[in-house]
Amino acid sequence: MEIPYEVTPRRDTGLFNSKIGIWLFLASEVMLFGGLFSAYVFLRVGIHEGIDNPWPERVQEPLLGAVNTVVLIASSVFVVLAWVGLKMRKWRTFQIYMSLVIGCALTFLVIKTREYQTKMVEHHGINLKDGSVIECEILSDNAKDPIEKRRAGWPAGFAGLFGHANGYSTLKVRFLAESVTLSLDSASLLFMDYAEKGELWPASTVGDRKIDGKSQWEDWFFPAKRDILAKLSEARSLRRDYVQREVLGKSRKLDQVLLDKDLPAVNVETKVTIKFDKPLKFNVPGSYRTASHTESSLSFVDGTQLAGALAEGGDMIEVLVHGMDLQRLPISQQMSAKAWSLIVDEHQREAAKMAYKEEQDKVVAEIRKHYPEGKFPSVEEEKHQLGSRRVNVLHIHLHDHADGEKHGESQEHAEPKKETGGEEKDPHAVSGGHANNEFILARIPRSEVLYASNHGPWYNTYYAIYFTMTGLHGLHVLGGALVLGYMLVFGKKLYLKNPEHLANRVEVGGLFWHFVDLVWIFLFPIMYLM
Amino acid sequence: MSSHASHAEDHGDHHHDPPFWKKYVFTTDHKVIGIQYGIVSLLFLAVGFFLMMIMRWSIAYPDRPIPFLSSMPWFDSWLDNEARVGGDLYNMLGAMHGTIMIFLGVVPLAFGAFGNYVTPLQIGAPDMAFPRVNMASFWSFFIGGVMMLASFFMPSGAAKAGWTNYSPIATITDTHFLSLLWTGGTQWLLAMVFLITSSLLGAVNFITTIINLRCKGMSWMRMPFFVWAMLVTGFLLLLAFPPLEVAAIMQLLDRTTGTSFFIPTGLNVNGMPMDAAGGGSPLLYQHLFWFLGHPEVYVLILPAIAIVAEIIPNNTRRPLWGHHTMVYSAMVLGFFSFIVWAHHMYMTGMGAGVTTFFQTVTVLISVPSVILITSLMISLWGGSIRFNTPMLFATAFLPMFGIGGLTGLPLAFSELDLHLHDTYYVIGHFHYVVAPGSLFALFAGVYYWYPKHTGRYMNETLGHLHFWPSLICMNGIFAPMFLQGMAGFHRRAVDGGAAYEQLSHTPALQWLGLDMSMIDLNIVTSASAWIMAIAQVPFVINFFWSARMGKKVTSDNPWQATTLEWATPTPPPHGNFLTEPVACRDPYEYSVPGADTDFTPQWEPDPSGTPEPEESPVHH
Amino acid sequence: MSHGHEDHSSHIKEYWWVFAALMFFTGLTVAVWGWFDFGRPGFSAGDCVVGLLIACVKASLVGLIFMHLREERGLIYKILVFTFYFFAALMFLCLFALSDPIRPVFGVNL
Ligand code: HEM
Ligand SMILES: [Cu+2]
């Protein structure tokens, strides 16, 4: 049996099957990306001023994005040329152009990866409770710590996707634990996971039993867990049998049965406390799986509790400041923002503030132009009328990173005319005798922190949608490249047998490829330029 | 044509026989794939039904230990200390009942099974346009289904946040388990991605097949209504599912990596501020979900209407009334179904402007629905009806679907909906459409097309034993829900609304002459549900027994029908038609004046006219 | 769609022209970001409209020439019209819903 119209078009519709198929598929792709575009607009327009983070406008350096646009458009041309090559029965032409397409695809992906990496590894943001944001790089004094090492680097945040505790937040709680209390009945094993990851199997005491090292821990833990579960289920079944006998058997009402004296109770102590022989240091990534901590305790959402004390500096985060983002504060309060006071060196602090003030004045002057004489709003009015987004000028870059990598997050909106190149010297870098490789150090108490992480998708909704859309687009590039690459490598046989069939396939694959290009044409402006 | 029946077996033997796994497992034959879909989705319907029966115990007898199950070793760990269904278990059952019934039961049975089996036959095509994509579609569905089932056996149990899986509740449930990947919520999302993929592949395939593989003479308006319904359904799936896929991906990221797409600023969980950036919107999830959700309900109902539209003319022996009108109505329905979704969201605080818009279009969309059902009713008019089992189910479909649709109208008005939203009234509304509605139509379809594949009729007595109790029980289950819902019973209460206990002897019940309180209706409903389970036994027996022992058909066209699927041998071989089929006339030419028989099949040459000139497909 | 061989080679030139045009428009988009500024300083609605218009022009070029929509059959257009309608519903109705909320009673400046 043969399916008709696989190669030749049907006369009344004028199309062969796979052409209809691919257009339908593209239609659903339009809706797929349409859903994401719609989400982008929804999230952006739906921001509540004064409550949510302001949308970070134009925070990315467009250079790499522009290069990628060129790369993709070029590959689009190459795909049609490859197809034309087949139509003209020139195998060699096809080969050359198709190889160029694959090359473009790879270039695109490499550039994209580089962009992701910069965001994930080198840029952190710390949102303080008063609304100011410090753009920085968090210093890790624990780089040797195995947990930290595993979670360092940009894939760490996606650990959740692959099944384990997520480590998206780069902010750690450092805690010196003297004991841990585990709930052995719950299915959850967060503590054991940390122990496993950190290879922490400290010498400890449970009741009067000593355990030391991984195997002893496991010898104790799993039987203990089984034991408690067995006790629990025995107690439960006693009680259930009783209830069943009384309610189903003697048709008594349950609320009376529950008052019975001889109703078996289920009270098995499921909590066990393990004392560490000497205090054990934990670095727990802040995430919603860490429920809370106080001066003397730290608990996970599964009920595991550590008792002890915050490690020295355990609630202090040291960072290298890149910039200040004070958009959420009214202009008149920006100079007294909490963030300034956290810069350690006084000279640096004053210099930074001065640089900032200079910019602020420019912006205020610019804004005043839009208001009639004497009508510039007061603080309260300003907050309400202008809204922070409309004075989104004060996101100032303070320091160039030592390695010369330009920070995407350093846009300065006061200046209407803007150079595009990434090379230009930041005009607002703090002067005052500080050479490029001298850093502005800030120490931030954890109690001041509202939320902190690297600039991964978890940082705010902009980064979330940016990573999702470009990631999904990247997967499409990869998929398209694989399909086209397959035709390049294995197409010869079909070409010799039925060149038109191969041409059809390339046309269909090409249509997909153009669509991927088309999506990027929209992604580029909305992600980089708006 | 009758001689084909005996040829069927040896036809297969002409070719080399493919190995078992290629013929029945990884097959590309649309009929086998259709049957695979059918069997798997019937099993899922049974599973979904089973979950519901447990829920109904908890609702009817919230303070009694659950019988039987409390002694099952795995299951008992889910029960509370008094061996009752606890809140967590109830939520899990509720969410999975909805998910399984809709995404793994009705849609695959309607679109996957009947669509796959019947569509290519009715348009005279040798197979689907992309047979291997068809196979991929089935296996993707299968994987998704297995993942859904497997999630029950994870430490966290299956998903618990309702079939709509609203954020942020769905984002944060079960996050205290060690491995987020192996929790029910995450598995639900991943499984959905597979199910959506399956639907998309299927939709592309169906639409292409219908556009490009119609046989000679099969012009657009000669296509039976069933094929039209599949075309519209295909477009609904194709264009409505991707936004849900997007929502699933975003929720997956929220859940596992900590993004904030659907997490608003300042969300507190268990009294603690959630450590997430915030700034997201739970409303966005609802928009994306219902953008699929509403078209999805038409995916549930259009194939059902279409099956009924095939069976009614066949058994009244009269043409389908308003074939063309029905086609246009289905198209209008498809169009409108994309712009009414926010009627599920009146309670979210949309402003008056938006509400008015959605209210208006929702009322408008009932017009094509009413046209469809009216056409079917008029088709009954003046016919000498053969009440065989398929016809029983098909006729019962009409009033049941009517009740479901009419009770949707009050919901369309936002003022009324504010009272009725999330009550049992809504449950009653949509179950009337999908349970005695869609499901009855699907049963009708099974009874109707069964002889095509097996060469034997299903047993009529067992059919009646299946139909009548089912009809009574369905109404016993769902009619009380309207009363309870209007009295305010919330749809997700594990104890069936113990808080409403004082609503006794309400005027509505007194007016009906019933001396009971609203909450007692729970027992009526639950009892009906359990009896209904028994009522399915004759069907199961019938399904297997008739395959071997049923009455044999005497021709390839046992119902004396007019559409092309009956022109094939029984069962149709790989490639379907022995000679190139030609559609010479409209699909429902029953009782044509002057004809010899009371049916004139589509393939019967029309002496007065020639088939429309269209290119003929290549055969063999 | 059965073109002769000459037909195709004449297309090649056209493809390169389109490429040039696309490059030009890419440059223009970046220029809008850098040098021209519509509306208030920094990003504004003006930039948004202009940026998206340019993107639409680019998209049409890709669609019409590279994807051969210019010479495609009506059926494809029908599919695209459907899709456009649903896409528009998705984009604009969500926005519509967002623009008309019942004002919450809490919080500042919502
Ligand atoms: C004929 C006109 C119809 C109208 C005017 C209508 C209207 C509505 C409205 C306004 C709701 C929302 C109620 C609420 O949540 O407060 C609703 C819910 C629902 N409808 Fe309909 N409907 C119609 C037909 C259908 C059909 C044909 C189906 C299915 C085949 C269906 C399935 C559903 C489902 C599944 C829900 C509930 C979803 C949920 O909240 O879980 N409806 N309907
Ligand atoms: Cu709806």
Short mmCIF file of C-alpha atoms in Angstrom, two decimals, chain A residues 211-510:
data_model
loop_
_atom_site.label_atom_id
_atom_site.label_comp_id
_atom_site.label_asym_id
_atom_site.label_seq_id
_atom_site.Cartn_x
_atom_site.Cartn_y
_atom_site.Cartn_z
CA ILE A 211 27.68 6.59 64.69
CA ASP A 212 30.51 7.75 62.54
CA GLY A 213 31.02 7.69 58.81
CA LYS A 214 28.66 6.98 55.99
CA SER A 215 28.14 3.27 56.46
CA GLN A 216 27.41 3.57 60.15
CA TRP A 217 25.00 6.38 59.47
CA GLU A 218 23.16 4.31 56.96
CA ASP A 219 23.23 1.26 59.18
CA TRP A 220 21.47 3.29 61.77
CA PHE A 221 19.17 5.46 59.64
CA PHE A 222 17.37 3.00 57.41
CA PRO A 223 16.58 0.35 60.03
CA ALA A 224 15.47 3.08 62.41
CA LYS A 225 13.17 4.46 59.77
CA ARG A 226 11.77 1.04 58.97
CA ASP A 227 11.29 0.36 62.63
CA ILE A 228 9.33 3.50 63.26
CA LEU A 229 7.22 3.02 60.18
CA ALA A 230 6.38 -0.49 61.31
CA LYS A 231 5.40 0.73 64.78
CA LEU A 232 3.34 3.45 63.26
CA SER A 233 1.48 1.18 60.93
CA GLU A 234 0.84 -1.31 63.72
CA ALA A 235 -0.64 1.37 65.93
CA ARG A 236 -2.69 2.67 63.06
CA SER A 237 -4.09 -0.69 62.15
CA LEU A 238 -5.05 -1.40 65.76
CA ARG A 239 -6.96 1.82 65.81
CA ARG A 240 -8.50 1.27 62.43
CA ASP A 241 -9.64 -2.20 63.33
CA TYR A 242 -11.29 -0.85 66.42
CA VAL A 243 -13.01 1.95 64.53
CA GLN A 244 -14.14 -0.39 61.82
CA ARG A 245 -15.52 -2.88 64.30
CA GLU A 246 -17.46 -0.24 66.13
CA VAL A 247 -18.65 1.91 63.25
CA LEU A 248 -19.23 -0.61 60.51
CA GLY A 249 -19.92 -3.60 62.74
CA LYS A 250 -22.03 -2.08 65.49
CA SER A 251 -23.13 0.97 63.46
CA ARG A 252 -22.15 3.47 66.10
CA LYS A 253 -21.46 7.03 65.16
CA LEU A 254 -17.82 7.94 64.70
CA ASP A 255 -17.85 10.95 66.99
CA GLN A 256 -18.98 8.69 69.84
CA VAL A 257 -16.43 6.04 69.02
CA LEU A 258 -13.70 8.65 69.14
CA LEU A 259 -14.60 9.29 72.77
CA ASP A 260 -14.16 5.65 73.78
CA LYS A 261 -11.65 5.01 76.54
CA ASP A 262 -10.19 1.89 74.99
CA LEU A 263 -9.84 3.38 71.53
CA PRO A 264 -6.20 2.68 70.64
CA ALA A 265 -4.24 5.86 70.13
CA VAL A 266 -1.53 6.45 67.57
CA ASN A 267 1.24 8.17 69.40
CA VAL A 268 4.54 6.88 68.17
CA GLU A 269 7.41 9.27 68.67
CA THR A 270 8.74 9.73 65.18
CA LYS A 271 11.20 12.48 65.89
CA VAL A 272 14.80 11.55 66.62
CA THR A 273 17.50 13.94 67.68
CA ILE A 274 21.07 13.30 66.63
CA LYS A 275 23.83 15.10 68.48
CA PHE A 276 26.99 15.90 66.54
CA ASP A 277 30.14 15.35 68.53
CA LYS A 278 31.50 18.63 67.34
CA PRO A 279 29.56 21.45 65.68
CA LEU A 280 29.05 20.88 62.03
CA LYS A 281 29.10 23.61 59.43
CA PHE A 282 26.24 23.76 56.93
CA ASN A 283 25.84 25.96 53.95
CA VAL A 284 22.24 25.72 53.01
CA PRO A 285 21.14 27.34 49.80
CA GLY A 286 18.25 29.63 50.47
CA SER A 287 15.29 28.36 48.53
CA TYR A 288 11.73 27.67 49.35
CA ARG A 289 12.73 24.26 50.51
CA THR A 290 14.56 25.84 53.40
CA ALA A 291 11.70 26.96 55.51
CA SER A 292 13.24 29.37 57.95
CA HIS A 293 16.05 30.11 60.32
CA THR A 294 16.59 32.00 63.52
CA GLU A 295 19.73 32.72 65.53
CA SER A 296 19.65 29.22 66.94
CA SER A 297 17.71 27.01 64.56
CA LEU A 298 17.28 26.24 60.92
CA SER A 299 14.51 24.17 59.46
CA PHE A 300 13.69 22.56 56.16
CA VAL A 301 10.20 22.36 54.72
CA ASP A 302 10.05 18.64 55.47
CA GLY A 303 10.30 19.29 59.17
CA THR A 304 14.01 18.60 59.64
CA GLN A 305 15.41 20.95 62.24
CA LEU A 306 18.97 21.92 62.96
CA ALA A 307 19.82 23.37 66.33
CA GLY A 308 22.97 25.39 66.93
CA ALA A 309 23.98 28.88 65.97
CA LEU A 310 24.50 30.93 62.87
CA ALA A 311 28.11 30.57 61.90
CA GLU A 312 30.32 33.56 62.30
CA GLY A 313 29.44 35.89 59.50
CA GLY A 314 26.76 33.39 58.75
CA ASP A 315 24.26 36.11 58.31
CA MET A 316 26.64 38.46 56.53
CA ILE A 317 26.99 38.31 52.79
CA GLU A 318 30.06 39.79 51.23
CA VAL A 319 29.72 41.10 47.75
CA LEU A 320 31.58 43.01 45.09
CA VAL A 321 29.31 45.83 44.06
CA HIS A 322 28.72 46.38 40.36
CA GLY A 323 25.93 48.86 40.57
CA MET A 324 22.94 50.20 42.39
CA ASP A 325 19.40 49.84 41.21
CA LEU A 326 17.18 52.19 43.13
CA GLN A 327 14.28 52.35 40.74
CA ARG A 328 11.80 51.32 43.33
CA LEU A 329 12.51 54.30 45.54
CA PRO A 330 11.24 57.79 44.87
CA ILE A 331 14.02 60.05 43.68
CA SER A 332 14.10 62.04 46.86
CA GLN A 333 14.77 58.93 48.93
CA GLN A 334 17.35 57.37 46.74
CA MET A 335 20.36 58.99 48.35
CA SER A 336 19.38 57.65 51.73
CA ALA A 337 18.79 54.12 50.52
CA LYS A 338 19.94 51.33 52.79
CA ALA A 339 22.19 49.97 50.09
CA TRP A 340 24.67 52.82 50.38
CA SER A 341 25.35 52.25 54.03
CA LEU A 342 26.46 48.71 53.36
CA ILE A 343 29.51 49.67 51.32
CA VAL A 344 32.41 48.99 53.62
CA ASP A 345 34.93 51.62 52.58
CA GLU A 346 33.84 55.14 53.38
CA HIS A 347 35.70 56.77 50.51
CA GLN A 348 34.25 54.40 48.03
CA ARG A 349 30.82 54.97 49.43
CA GLU A 350 31.05 58.73 49.12
CA ALA A 351 32.55 58.56 45.66
CA ALA A 352 29.82 56.24 44.53
CA LYS A 353 27.13 58.42 45.95
CA MET A 354 28.61 61.43 44.25
CA ALA A 355 28.69 59.72 40.92
CA TYR A 356 25.14 58.65 41.46
CA LYS A 357 23.97 62.11 42.46
CA GLU A 358 25.47 63.58 39.35
CA GLU A 359 23.44 61.23 37.24
CA GLN A 360 20.36 61.77 39.27
CA ASP A 361 20.55 65.50 38.73
CA LYS A 362 20.75 65.02 35.01
CA VAL A 363 17.71 62.82 35.08
CA VAL A 364 15.72 65.14 37.24
CA ALA A 365 16.55 67.96 34.88
CA GLU A 366 15.41 65.82 32.00
CA ILE A 367 12.17 64.97 33.71
CA ARG A 368 11.49 68.53 34.71
CA LYS A 369 11.43 69.44 31.05
CA HIS A 370 8.26 67.40 30.75
CA TYR A 371 6.48 69.32 33.46
CA PRO A 372 5.25 72.91 33.43
CA GLU A 373 7.16 75.41 35.53
CA GLY A 374 6.93 74.68 39.25
CA LYS A 375 4.77 71.57 38.74
CA PHE A 376 7.38 68.96 39.56
CA PRO A 377 5.69 66.47 41.88
CA SER A 378 6.50 66.11 45.54
CA VAL A 379 7.80 62.84 46.98
CA GLU A 380 4.46 61.29 47.66
CA GLU A 381 2.92 62.48 44.44
CA GLU A 382 5.96 61.42 42.59
CA LYS A 383 5.62 57.93 43.89
CA HIS A 384 2.01 57.82 42.89
CA GLN A 385 1.96 59.78 39.69
CA LEU A 386 5.21 59.01 38.10
CA GLY A 387 5.48 55.55 39.38
CA SER A 388 8.91 54.10 39.66
CA ARG A 389 8.94 52.94 36.09
CA ARG A 390 8.55 56.37 34.72
CA VAL A 391 11.64 57.56 36.54
CA ASN A 392 13.50 54.43 35.73
CA VAL A 393 16.67 56.36 35.36
CA LEU A 394 18.55 55.44 38.37
CA HIS A 395 20.08 52.16 37.69
CA ILE A 396 23.68 53.06 37.69
CA HIS A 397 26.67 51.05 36.96
CA LEU A 398 29.40 51.68 39.47
CA HIS A 399 32.18 49.40 38.61
CA ASP A 400 33.58 47.64 35.62
CA HIS A 401 34.31 44.04 36.11
CA ALA A 402 37.99 43.30 36.17
CA ASP A 403 37.92 40.89 33.26
CA GLY A 404 36.55 43.57 30.99
CA GLU A 405 33.35 41.65 30.29
CA LYS A 406 30.75 44.29 29.82
CA HIS A 407 27.79 43.89 32.08
CA GLY A 408 24.50 43.67 30.36
CA GLU A 409 22.89 45.09 33.43
CA SER A 410 24.52 48.45 33.20
CA GLN A 411 22.19 50.49 31.10
CA GLU A 412 21.79 54.06 32.03
CA HIS A 413 18.61 55.57 30.85
CA ALA A 414 19.24 59.21 31.58
CA GLU A 415 21.24 59.52 28.49
CA PRO A 416 19.01 59.56 25.47
CA LYS A 417 21.79 58.98 22.99
CA LYS A 418 23.46 55.72 23.51
CA GLU A 419 26.46 54.05 22.00
CA THR A 420 25.88 50.52 20.91
CA GLY A 421 29.31 49.06 21.24
CA GLY A 422 30.25 47.03 24.25
CA GLU A 423 33.71 48.51 24.41
CA GLU A 424 32.94 52.01 25.56
CA LYS A 425 34.29 53.07 28.90
CA ASP A 426 31.57 53.33 31.44
CA PRO A 427 31.09 57.01 32.03
CA HIS A 428 29.80 56.48 35.51
CA ALA A 429 32.42 54.24 36.92
CA VAL A 430 33.39 55.58 40.24
CA SER A 431 36.43 57.74 40.01
CA GLY A 432 38.52 58.94 42.91
CA GLY A 433 41.72 57.02 42.66
CA HIS A 434 40.24 53.55 42.37
CA ALA A 435 41.86 51.55 39.69
CA ASN A 436 39.90 49.10 37.63
CA ASN A 437 40.92 46.06 39.58
CA GLU A 438 39.97 47.51 42.92
CA PHE A 439 36.60 46.36 44.04
CA ILE A 440 33.87 48.00 45.99
CA LEU A 441 33.19 45.66 48.84
CA ALA A 442 29.86 45.59 50.65
CA ARG A 443 28.75 43.57 53.62
CA ILE A 444 25.08 42.83 53.77
CA PRO A 445 23.32 41.43 56.82
CA ARG A 446 20.97 38.68 55.85
CA SER A 447 18.22 40.27 57.84
CA GLU A 448 18.19 43.12 55.34
CA VAL A 449 17.78 40.82 52.36
CA LEU A 450 14.46 40.26 50.74
CA TYR A 451 15.59 38.04 47.91
CA ALA A 452 18.89 37.31 46.29
CA SER A 453 20.14 35.22 43.43
CA ASN A 454 22.17 35.24 40.29
CA HIS A 455 20.59 36.59 37.13
CA GLY A 456 19.11 33.26 36.22
CA PRO A 457 15.45 32.80 35.37
CA TRP A 458 14.57 32.87 39.08
CA TYR A 459 15.83 36.43 39.49
CA ASN A 460 12.67 38.07 38.26
CA THR A 461 9.94 37.58 35.69
CA TYR A 462 11.94 39.28 32.96
CA TYR A 463 14.78 36.82 33.28
CA ALA A 464 12.29 34.02 33.64
CA ILE A 465 10.59 34.74 30.35
CA TYR A 466 13.89 35.60 28.70
CA PHE A 467 15.41 32.25 29.55
CA THR A 468 12.27 30.33 28.73
CA MET A 469 11.68 31.90 25.36
CA THR A 470 15.26 31.93 24.21
CA GLY A 471 15.77 28.46 25.66
CA LEU A 472 12.81 27.05 23.81
CA HIS A 473 13.93 28.86 20.69
CA GLY A 474 17.41 27.43 21.18
CA LEU A 475 15.92 23.94 21.35
CA HIS A 476 14.18 24.63 18.07
CA VAL A 477 17.48 25.70 16.53
CA LEU A 478 19.08 22.53 17.79
CA GLY A 479 16.23 20.36 16.55
CA GLY A 480 16.18 22.05 13.15
CA ALA A 481 19.92 21.69 12.82
CA LEU A 482 19.70 17.99 13.61
CA VAL A 483 17.02 17.40 10.98
CA LEU A 484 18.78 19.44 8.32
CA GLY A 485 22.09 17.85 9.26
CA TYR A 486 20.54 14.44 8.78
CA MET A 487 19.48 15.38 5.28
CA LEU A 488 22.98 16.64 4.56
CA VAL A 489 24.70 13.51 5.75
CA PHE A 490 22.26 10.82 4.71
CA GLY A 491 20.44 12.51 1.85
CA LYS A 492 22.57 11.24 -0.99
CA LYS A 493 20.77 7.93 -1.28
CA LEU A 494 17.38 9.52 -1.61
CA TYR A 495 18.85 12.12 -3.96
CA LEU A 496 20.00 9.44 -6.35
CA LYS A 497 16.69 7.64 -6.12
CA ASN A 498 14.27 10.53 -6.22
CA PRO A 499 15.81 13.99 -6.07
CA GLU A 500 12.43 15.67 -6.02
CA HIS A 501 11.55 13.83 -2.83
CA LEU A 502 14.69 15.09 -1.15
CA ALA A 503 14.00 18.59 -2.44
CA ASN A 504 10.55 18.37 -0.88
CA ARG A 505 12.06 17.34 2.40
CA VAL A 506 14.54 20.15 2.34
CA GLU A 507 11.78 22.57 1.49
CA VAL A 508 9.75 21.36 4.45
CA GLY A 509 12.76 21.46 6.77
CA GLY A 510 13.57 24.88 5.40
#
